[in-house]
Amino acid sequence: MNTIGHIFRLTTFGESHGTAIGGIIDGCPSQLKLDFDFIDSELQRRRTAQSATSSQRLEPDKIEWLSGLLDGVTLGTPIAFMVRNEDCKPEDYEALKDVYRPSHADFTYEQKYGIRDWRGGGRASARTTLPIVVAGAIAKQILIEKDIFVRAETVFMGNAEQARMEGDTVGGIVECRITGVPAGLGEPMFGEFSAELAHAMFSIPAVKGFEVGDGFALAKMKGSEANDTFINKDAGLRDARRESCPESRVNITTLTNHSGGIQGGITNGNDVVFRVAFKPIPSIAKPQQTVNRAGESREIAIGGRHDVCALPRALVLVEALAAMTVADMMMLQQAHN
Amino acid sequence: MNTIGHIFRLTTFGESHGTAIGGIIDGCPSQLKLDFDFIDSELQRRRTAQSATSSQRLEPDKIEWLSGLLDGVTLGTPIAFMVRNEDCKPEDYEALKDVYRPSHADFTYEQKYGIRDWRGGGRASARTTLPIVVAGAIAKQILIEKDIFVRAETVFMGNAEQARMEGDTVGGIVECRITGVPAGLGEPMFGEFSAELAHAMFSIPAVKGFEVGDGFALAKMKGSEANDTFINKDAGLRDARRESCPESRVNITTLTNHSGGIQGGITNGNDVVFRVAFKPIPSIAKPQQTVNRAGESREIAIGGRHDVCALPRALVLVEALAAMTVADMMMLQQAHN
Amino acid sequence: MNTIGHIFRLTTFGESHGTAIGGIIDGCPSQLKLDFDFIDSELQRRRTAQSATSSQRLEPDKIEWLSGLLDGVTLGTPIAFMVRNEDCKPEDYEALKDVYRPSHADFTYEQKYGIRDWRGGGRASARTTLPIVVAGAIAKQILIEKDIFVRAETVFMGNAEQARMEGDTVGGIVECRITGVPAGLGEPMFGEFSAELAHAMFSIPAVKGFEVGDGFALAKMKGSEANDTFINKDAGLRDARRESCPESRVNITTLTNHSGGIQGGITNGNDVVFRVAFKPIPSIAKPQQTVNRAGESREIAIGGRHDVCALPRALVLVEALAAMTVADMMMLQQAHN
Amino acid sequence: MNTIGHIFRLTTFGESHGTAIGGIIDGCPSQLKLDFDFIDSELQRRRTAQSATSSQRLEPDKIEWLSGLLDGVTLGTPIAFMVRNEDCKPEDYEALKDVYRPSHADFTYEQKYGIRDWRGGGRASARTTLPIVVAGAIAKQILIEKDIFVRAETVFMGNAEQARMEGDTVGGIVECRITGVPAGLGEPMFGEFSAELAHAMFSIPAVKGFEVGDGFALAKMKGSEANDTFINKDAGLRDARRESCPESRVNITTLTNHSGGIQGGITNGNDVVFRVAFKPIPSIAKPQQTVNRAGESREIAIGGRHDVCALPRALVLVEALAAMTVADMMMLQQAHN
């Protein structure tokens, strides 16, 4: 269950303060010359210590490629990679060893596994999303060759600088747009494009909401307002041209895009648009009430190095998982043709 | 991809106006005496023709059990079942054979498969959700034995009766609450409980949004507002009792439930709460512009028998998929213990 | 686990004396006009009561197609089908209800599920292989369009007529040859073509051995004897022709085929050849010692209607699963290209 | 497809002369204290350069543990590990870069991926089996706690020393016995215990045959010879004892074990016994005819460092995959209970 994807698959490993973080990409097409500079630039977008509101943990995030490549070209075999954890400060967490930080995964991991790695959040740390960025960058490279582009932006974010001064944190909303997606991706009934996207997005820590197209706002519309009219893009073209180009496919799209590019769970060729809601980072410096493992009351003020908001760094994660989903569903669609 | 679940798995089949609709449930525990009355009552909740705002198609929805049972008791082998489509009126759809109904799956299915069953929406019809209700009813039976209950209710719905008069449709929002879920369900990193739920919910036609706990509202909170304080339920109990009952487990929960019972993707033992946004039914009687397969403009007014809102009937679907997800994740968790 | 295949997937259901036997084929390409006569002729090869040495149970095996088709053409949606069980004689088995037939699945099913359908072997009956033949026939249709042919034959079979007279049964060995398989099928490391084939073949009741190419005999050869020399099929052609046809691919194959067309787990373009060993049917009329559920000794002589040998009927099963494997691995390979 | 297992899952990576070889074990139970000495001793069994007939490549095979552990105890999160390739001599293979070694995977990998890592066989090298031994050792640890033991031995092997002098290689047959397997493991119809075992064994390089119990020999027996009589182990015990111990389960097993502990695809509680046939190592020093990529004839004598027989080193691989299969099927069975 640390694997995502059907054909283009990523399996990840690693805890925040363990030896290394990494992953295996299985099912990547062969003969692809990896663009390592692009991968690094994507990782750079995810890195901490870039601004006053992000965690001050400083990791070089130097990727070591372990397999699947010959002179930087993919072999079709599994691409394994890792990054060592170097700037670890487990002592920051020593005091929290037996205490459940509110709205963190401490309690749930312990309930699930009977044990947890208390150093920096262990497997539940945001640090473990690094491999997603690597796989996402490779997926983007595959998509760019087909003129498919993925771009996320912040559409809402709380007042981070003020929150930081108050020892508090804020949440936000990310909107992502995928252009150039071919029509026909997504597998009904239980592999719909929107379901696959939703699944992928909820793999990002702190995500609590997901909507496609106009999403929750659609619930308040009438059908006549929400429906997307189909149009023929070539309708204005001279008949002469159409006659001279008999093989050209009819070029249909929708005038509006309330559906966010997905109808009946399948892409319709228009831009795929979705939004993701992030809760505030639960690690706050303000004192909080909680309990320890024995059930005794404790007051904690979370030190360590933490972001004030997930958002600036999460954009690349949203894009990465979106790109992986498109690549995977494209490959699945190819299998049937 | 017409299969959902890891251990408790449902594979469905059927088109709206084909011979039959049905499914196979694989991985259901053996020696369970099915409560057929309960299954029927759940199907009744999904049935059409129950009110002025739902479709007037009248199907008896009489389930035929094909396998997996001996005297009504599960054998552990696949449980196959089906319902024949009887009240079919493909002629209602004849006129729409070559036309793409706005915000329906006509266009996308054709793009995907190069062919589509135009009779009543084919595979994309809401009728194909029937097997989900059957599997959900069985999952509920499994859960009820463990005191886990799933209940969905409408928290917002447009003005249906007015919309019907205007030849229009409306959307709505469903909230679902699961009580009694044990802590520790959900599989990080890519099988988180919230991801599995999201995936399941987007399998329901017309769903465009999903949020857990306070969801999108969390994006606008501060950490100090959003965090759920852990408390010890037994904190007020006399020490004497705790001493006399040394083996009793510490009884921890959260005071608030902004997280919706899921933290770090894993259930924390509090109620799981989530909301699902439904767009308005796209089949409206009002005239709409669209194009046909050749790309020519067409005006259509959709006849046939359609709901004005997905909601009243969708409640049981939301519950069914939630129950299936809980049952499946419970069984997955058991595998590790 | 009643599902086989990655892209071209079959899920089966049914017990010997239950209501029906059937399956769902998911992932079949759309726009394929099914050849129902061919499917029937394949089923005919599997049917009982065709000779003195096969079971005298007479089932019409009339397939009812439930979904996935429009005018006999595949829609890309799940193809469900079933056959009703009509010539059931559960009373034949009443006496065996609490007794474990030697080398049958009675005991193991009961150990696994705590319950078993004692009527005719239930799920473990050879009757449950019928859906495999249907899926196999469709897979063959897909392959034939690409000039891939699958053919199994009996290479060894015990003396059936004599065994029948003695109230005994016999086993046998089937060899299957697949011609026209393109090179490059099979997914290392754990989805090798030979592993997938082996997995598929062991899904057939009574199979106890499987070997590829020279199989067990290879264990006794030296490398210099076992290795297959690569040759260029076009080596003898005039240079002139090769020059005039510059785009022709080099046409490499192996001189011998000890490898059975699979090297490193991947097809090499030569014929895929494998053998499958069937144990004797365990249902013998001769008296046998066994125990009942309470552990008490019992002597039984198995009545009912049984084959003397699995083989004549199993040929079509071996072919069907081989065809499904090739179709599935071809589609998986397509996904990567 | 570089992943094996349903619950206890191993994903491997690495090429013979790449940076590293390794894997990720997902689904391992938490709170298991790994026995690193045992893992090392298992790796030692697989290592080369141990005898005159095995490859003289000398790798320290020092495992680096990357994740999933806290003080040597499993966390329930993915356990990643790797071993660096240090004693690489790609120059040994430079001459073979464009030549297809007979009965190797050179040609098939190139057909599949359009590219191959020619250095030491790349992904198809026996070196890539190392992660299997690690996962197998951990699986064995899980099994040993339940008194389940896996033991493989050589039952046939060609004359290795003579073959080595002749520049040739030999094959062999391994028999494996698993004691203590509980009855009820294996999932009909397509996840039968024998099918899962067969699948696993064909993941080992050079495996060309697999049989369970008496295997191919069963094809030549009569039912009356092949059937395993059920007996009650406690039949000889005094009634007194049985009365005083009313809850004791009936203790049934089979007198003979022609079935190899598997009936109807499910374990019956008797020892699971199977055999695996290995072809001779295809790398022989003797001159061989072959072709190069351009289809031109070439004579090659394979230098490099190679085993004369797969067998002595393969024993631990057979055991490892058998142990992984048992552990996985046990966990799958637990999920249903």
CSV table of C-alpha atoms in Angstrom, one decimal, chain A residues 7-8 26-30 77-78 188 330-332 334-337, chain C residues 7-8 26-30 77-78 188 330-332 334-337:
chain,number,residue,atom,x,y,z
A,7,ILE,CA,1.2,0.7,-15.0
A,8,PHE,CA,3.4,3.7,-14.1
A,26,ASP,CA,8.2,0.6,-12.1
A,27,GLY,CA,6.7,0.7,-15.5
A,28,CYS,CA,8.4,3.9,-16.8
A,29,PRO,CA,8.8,3.6,-20.6
A,30,SER,CA,12.3,2.7,-21.7
A,77,THR,CA,13.6,-1.8,-15.5
A,78,PRO,CA,12.8,-0.3,-12.1
A,188,PRO,CA,-15.3,3.2,-15.5
A,330,MET,CA,-2.7,7.1,-20.6
A,331,MET,CA,-0.7,4.0,-20.5
A,332,LEU,CA,-3.7,2.0,-19.3
A,334,GLN,CA,-2.9,2.4,-24.6
A,335,ALA,CA,-3.1,-1.2,-23.3
A,336,HIS,CA,-6.6,-1.5,-24.7
A,337,ASN,CA,-5.9,-0.1,-28.1
C,7,ILE,CA,-5.6,-5.9,-18.3
C,8,PHE,CA,-7.6,-8.7,-19.9
C,26,ASP,CA,-13.1,-6.9,-17.9
C,27,GLY,CA,-10.7,-5.2,-20.2
C,28,CYS,CA,-11.7,-6.8,-23.4
C,29,PRO,CA,-11.0,-4.4,-26.3
C,30,SER,CA,-14.1,-2.7,-27.6
C,77,THR,CA,-17.5,-2.5,-20.7
C,78,PRO,CA,-17.5,-5.7,-18.6
C,188,PRO,CA,10.5,-9.2,-15.4
C,330,MET,CA,0.3,-8.3,-25.2
C,331,MET,CA,-2.0,-5.6,-23.8
C,332,LEU,CA,0.4,-5.0,-20.9
C,334,GLN,CA,1.2,-2.2,-25.4
C,335,ALA,CA,0.7,0.0,-22.3
C,336,HIS,CA,4.4,0.7,-22.2
C,337,ASN,CA,4.8,1.6,-25.9
